[in-house]
Short mmCIF file of C-alpha atoms and ligand atoms in Angstrom, two decimals:
data_model
loop_
_atom_site.label_atom_id
_atom_site.label_comp_id
_atom_site.label_asym_id
_atom_site.label_seq_id
_atom_site.Cartn_x
_atom_site.Cartn_y
_atom_site.Cartn_z
CA MET K 26 -18.75 19.89 -15.46
CA THR K 27 -15.99 22.86 -15.05
CA ASP K 28 -12.98 21.50 -12.68
CA GLN K 29 -14.49 23.27 -9.77
CA THR K 30 -17.67 21.17 -9.42
CA LYS K 31 -16.36 18.42 -10.50
CA THR K 32 -15.75 15.83 -7.64
CA ARG K 33 -12.87 14.54 -6.12
CA GLY K 34 -11.82 11.10 -6.98
CA ARG K 35 -11.48 8.87 -3.84
CA PHE K 36 -8.15 7.15 -2.35
CA ILE K 37 -8.11 4.04 -1.83
CA VAL K 38 -4.41 1.77 -0.75
CA PHE K 39 -4.56 -1.91 -0.35
CA GLU K 40 -1.40 -3.10 2.22
CA GLY K 41 -1.34 -7.29 3.07
CA ILE K 42 2.30 -8.97 3.88
CA ASP K 43 3.85 -10.77 0.63
CA GLY K 44 1.42 -13.41 -0.91
CA ALA K 45 -2.27 -11.78 0.86
CA GLY K 46 -3.46 -11.59 -3.02
CA LYS K 47 -3.30 -7.84 -3.34
CA THR K 48 -3.17 -7.92 -6.72
CA THR K 49 -5.96 -10.10 -7.15
CA GLN K 50 -8.40 -8.33 -5.23
CA ILE K 51 -6.82 -4.73 -7.40
CA GLU K 52 -8.39 -5.93 -10.06
CA LEU K 53 -11.46 -7.07 -9.54
CA LEU K 54 -12.30 -3.72 -7.57
CA GLU K 55 -10.73 -1.76 -10.68
CA GLN K 56 -13.33 -3.28 -12.90
CA ALA K 57 -16.18 -3.22 -9.94
CA LEU K 58 -15.69 0.65 -9.96
CA ARG K 59 -15.06 0.87 -14.12
CA ALA K 60 -18.71 -1.40 -14.33
CA GLU K 61 -20.21 1.54 -12.08
CA GLY K 62 -18.87 4.05 -14.60
CA ARG K 63 -16.46 5.55 -11.93
CA LEU K 64 -12.54 6.53 -13.74
CA VAL K 65 -10.05 4.49 -12.37
CA PHE K 66 -6.25 5.26 -11.80
CA ARG K 67 -4.20 1.60 -10.63
CA THR K 68 -0.76 2.35 -9.33
CA ALA K 69 1.77 0.98 -6.98
CA GLU K 70 4.86 1.63 -4.75
CA PRO K 71 7.64 1.50 -5.31
CA THR K 72 6.46 3.79 -8.71
CA GLU K 73 8.14 3.45 -11.94
CA SER K 74 10.23 7.32 -11.34
CA VAL K 75 14.02 6.60 -11.19
CA SER K 76 13.95 6.82 -6.83
CA GLY K 77 11.51 3.18 -7.69
CA GLY K 78 13.83 1.85 -9.59
CA LEU K 79 17.01 2.26 -7.00
CA LEU K 80 13.98 0.81 -4.55
CA ARG K 81 13.28 -2.66 -6.29
CA ASP K 82 17.07 -3.07 -6.91
CA ALA K 83 18.16 -3.13 -3.61
CA LEU K 84 14.87 -5.17 -2.55
CA GLY K 85 15.83 -7.61 -5.17
CA GLY K 86 19.05 -7.73 -4.40
CA VAL K 87 21.07 -6.14 -6.63
CA SER K 88 22.13 -3.34 -4.72
CA LYS K 89 22.95 -3.05 -0.89
CA ARG K 90 21.29 0.16 1.04
CA THR K 91 21.07 0.78 4.78
CA ALA K 92 18.16 0.82 7.07
CA CYS K 93 18.04 4.71 6.40
CA GLU K 94 18.96 4.61 2.86
CA MET K 95 15.80 3.21 2.23
CA ALA K 96 13.86 4.59 4.08
CA ALA K 97 14.03 7.61 3.09
CA LEU K 98 13.95 7.04 -1.01
CA PHE K 99 10.62 4.91 0.15
CA VAL K 100 9.76 8.51 0.41
CA LEU K 101 11.27 10.57 -1.95
CA ASP K 102 9.38 7.67 -4.53
CA ARG K 103 6.26 8.54 -2.44
CA ILE K 104 6.94 12.57 -2.80
CA PHE K 105 7.32 12.02 -6.49
CA HIS K 106 4.17 9.98 -6.79
CA ASN K 107 1.93 12.39 -4.42
CA VAL K 108 2.60 15.62 -6.88
CA SER K 109 3.64 14.65 -10.15
CA PRO K 110 1.91 17.04 -12.88
CA VAL K 111 1.48 13.39 -15.26
CA SER K 112 0.32 11.52 -12.88
CA GLY K 113 0.32 11.88 -9.84
CA ILE K 114 -2.02 10.46 -7.34
CA GLU K 115 -3.28 14.77 -6.25
CA LYS K 116 -3.85 15.45 -10.18
CA MET K 117 -5.62 12.18 -10.73
CA LEU K 118 -7.76 12.93 -7.31
CA ALA K 119 -8.58 16.36 -8.65
CA ASP K 120 -9.64 15.16 -12.14
CA GLY K 121 -12.49 12.81 -10.14
CA ILE K 122 -10.48 9.71 -10.96
CA ASP K 123 -10.68 7.47 -7.94
CA VAL K 124 -7.08 6.24 -7.25
CA ILE K 125 -6.06 3.01 -5.82
CA CYS K 126 -2.71 2.48 -5.00
CA ASP K 127 -0.72 -1.01 -4.42
CA ARG K 128 0.95 -0.32 -1.40
CA TYR K 129 1.47 3.17 0.65
CA TYR K 130 2.90 4.50 3.71
CA TYR K 131 1.95 2.00 6.03
CA SER K 132 4.31 -0.40 4.16
CA SER K 133 7.06 2.01 4.81
CA LEU K 134 6.01 2.40 9.00
CA ALA K 135 5.69 -1.20 9.08
CA TYR K 136 8.69 -2.07 7.64
CA GLN K 137 11.83 0.53 7.87
CA GLY K 138 9.44 1.64 10.86
CA SER K 139 10.49 -1.83 12.20
CA GLU K 140 14.31 -1.42 11.50
CA ILE K 141 14.98 2.19 12.67
CA GLU K 142 15.00 3.33 16.14
CA GLY K 143 12.29 6.64 17.25
CA ASP K 144 10.03 8.40 14.67
CA TRP K 145 11.66 9.60 12.03
CA VAL K 146 10.32 7.25 9.40
CA TRP K 147 6.24 8.15 11.18
CA ARG K 148 7.73 11.71 11.10
CA MET K 149 9.17 12.05 7.29
CA ASN K 150 6.24 10.39 5.70
CA LEU K 151 3.18 11.59 7.89
CA ASP K 152 4.15 15.02 8.46
CA CYS K 153 4.83 15.46 5.10
CA PRO K 154 2.55 18.12 3.57
CA GLU K 155 3.14 16.64 -0.09
CA ILE K 156 2.22 12.72 1.05
CA ARG K 157 -1.28 12.97 1.32
CA HIS K 158 -3.32 10.31 3.69
CA PRO K 159 -5.57 8.08 2.07
CA ASP K 160 -9.57 7.74 2.22
CA LEU K 161 -9.25 4.22 2.51
CA CYS K 162 -6.88 1.41 3.92
CA ILE K 163 -7.52 -2.08 2.81
CA PHE K 164 -5.54 -4.34 4.91
CA LEU K 165 -5.66 -8.59 3.25
CA ASP K 166 -4.77 -10.12 6.54
CA LEU K 167 -3.03 -13.08 6.00
CA THR K 168 -1.61 -15.31 8.74
CA PRO K 169 2.68 -15.64 8.09
CA GLU K 170 2.02 -19.72 7.80
CA GLN K 171 -0.78 -19.06 5.10
CA SER K 172 1.49 -16.24 3.48
CA MET K 173 4.88 -18.72 3.04
CA GLU K 174 2.47 -21.46 1.50
CA ARG K 175 0.81 -19.01 -1.11
CA ILE K 176 4.67 -17.23 -1.83
CA ASN K 177 6.37 -21.20 -1.81
CA ARG K 178 3.92 -22.32 -4.16
CA GLY K 179 3.66 -18.96 -6.70
CA ARG K 180 6.86 -17.76 -7.60
CA VAL K 181 10.55 -18.44 -7.97
CA THR K 182 12.93 -15.89 -6.21
CA HIS K 183 12.15 -14.35 -3.01
CA GLU K 184 12.40 -10.72 -2.46
CA ILE K 185 14.12 -10.12 1.00
CA TYR K 186 11.63 -9.16 2.83
CA GLU K 187 9.84 -12.58 2.30
CA ASN K 188 10.27 -15.19 5.29
CA GLU K 189 7.97 -16.44 8.00
CA GLU K 190 10.16 -14.60 10.69
CA ARG K 191 9.96 -11.37 9.21
CA LEU K 192 6.37 -11.59 7.96
CA ARG K 193 4.97 -12.38 11.44
CA ARG K 194 7.17 -9.24 12.70
CA VAL K 195 6.14 -6.91 9.89
CA ARG K 196 2.30 -8.25 10.18
CA ASP K 197 2.57 -7.82 13.91
CA ARG K 198 3.95 -3.93 13.14
CA PHE K 199 1.24 -2.98 10.44
CA PHE K 200 -1.27 -3.82 13.22
CA GLY K 201 0.96 -1.74 15.74
CA VAL K 202 0.50 0.86 12.82
CA PHE K 203 -3.36 0.96 12.40
CA ASP K 204 -3.88 0.76 15.67
CA ALA K 205 -1.29 4.29 16.18
CA LEU K 206 -3.11 5.69 13.06
CA LYS K 207 -6.79 4.68 14.17
CA ASN K 208 -8.33 7.90 14.90
CA THR K 209 -6.18 9.65 11.84
CA ASP K 210 -6.71 7.42 9.22
CA ARG K 211 -9.62 4.70 8.27
CA ILE K 212 -8.19 1.03 8.14
CA CYS K 213 -9.88 -2.32 7.61
CA VAL K 214 -8.49 -5.26 8.26
CA VAL K 215 -10.47 -7.71 5.57
CA ASP K 216 -9.44 -11.80 6.51
CA ALA K 217 -8.09 -12.38 2.88
CA ALA K 218 -8.07 -16.62 3.82
CA ARG K 219 -11.80 -16.54 2.53
CA PRO K 220 -12.33 -17.50 -1.51
CA ILE K 221 -11.58 -14.80 -3.54
CA ALA K 222 -14.96 -13.78 -4.83
CA GLU K 223 -16.10 -13.40 -1.03
CA ILE K 224 -13.19 -10.65 0.12
CA HIS K 225 -13.98 -9.27 -3.29
CA ASN K 226 -17.70 -8.62 -1.64
CA GLU K 227 -15.80 -7.26 1.30
CA ILE K 228 -14.39 -5.21 0.00
CA VAL K 229 -16.57 -3.71 -2.75
CA SER K 230 -18.95 -3.04 0.82
CA LEU K 231 -16.56 -1.24 2.18
CA VAL K 232 -15.40 0.76 -0.29
CA LYS K 233 -19.49 2.30 -1.15
CA GLN K 234 -19.68 3.03 2.63
CA MET K 235 -16.82 5.64 1.79
P1 TYD T 314 6.48 -5.65 -4.70
O1 TYD T 314 6.67 -6.84 -5.50
O2 TYD T 314 7.37 -4.73 -5.55
O3 TYD T 314 5.18 -6.31 -4.91
P2 TYD T 314 4.53 -6.35 -3.06
O4 TYD T 314 5.08 -7.30 -2.65
O5 TYD T 314 3.82 -5.98 -2.58
O6 TYD T 314 3.65 -7.80 -4.46
O7 TYD T 314 7.29 -5.55 -3.50
C1 TYD T 314 7.54 -3.63 -2.66
C2 TYD T 314 8.24 -4.36 -1.05
O8 TYD T 314 8.87 -3.08 -0.55
C3 TYD T 314 7.74 -5.38 -0.60
O9 TYD T 314 8.48 -6.39 -0.23
C4 TYD T 314 7.21 -4.36 0.99
C5 TYD T 314 8.68 -3.57 0.18
N1 TYD T 314 7.80 -2.38 0.67
C6 TYD T 314 8.46 -1.69 2.36
O10 TYD T 314 9.49 -2.08 2.67
N2 TYD T 314 8.51 -0.31 2.01
C7 TYD T 314 7.38 0.95 1.77
O11 TYD T 314 7.08 1.92 1.66
C8 TYD T 314 6.45 0.06 0.55
C9 TYD T 314 5.83 0.89 -0.78
C10 TYD T 314 7.00 -1.65 0.27
#
């Protein structure tokens, strides 16, 4: 097959408030796609780029950044993530590889968008010609109470976005984002409080419908 005739990969994003089980479900979907003979590139934001490192420092409380600095760094990191000639999303999709990404611009709209007045965060992300719209966004949905319970069970250090009141606001904000994007992006909300296998089966059937 030549590059011209190669079928493009599919770009699938997972979102969810902290503790929703993204890592587990991403792993299971990757295995299921590979079992079908598909090539899969699994990736996440923040990335391993320089801007990704700056973001992780700030998220972990090592350095302090303003909301605008965070929003801009996420956009820079996302552009790199799309266009990197070595491991960029664009390259992978063009090579026929399915891309599964842990968090994407929906997180910026929900987290940074709620901290900064106006539509600057939205425009930076949605109007950027080098930030691709995914083919499917899967939102693993948990109530903030369920999320906090899982976080407290499984982790020692809490990142700055993890407290119940904030989770509630972020979840509401995610729903606002999904409503605003309902005509442009394919977004599926999946109840993440159910058994792992049941959630996985629903995700596989959503991907099959693509
Ligand atoms: P991380 O621990 O890397 O991943 P996760 O919580 O998904 O397991 O944390 C990433 C944090 O970054 C998370 O709290 C959400 C936040 N974030 C934003 O605020 N804006 C963004 O655009 C992205 C991609 C993430």
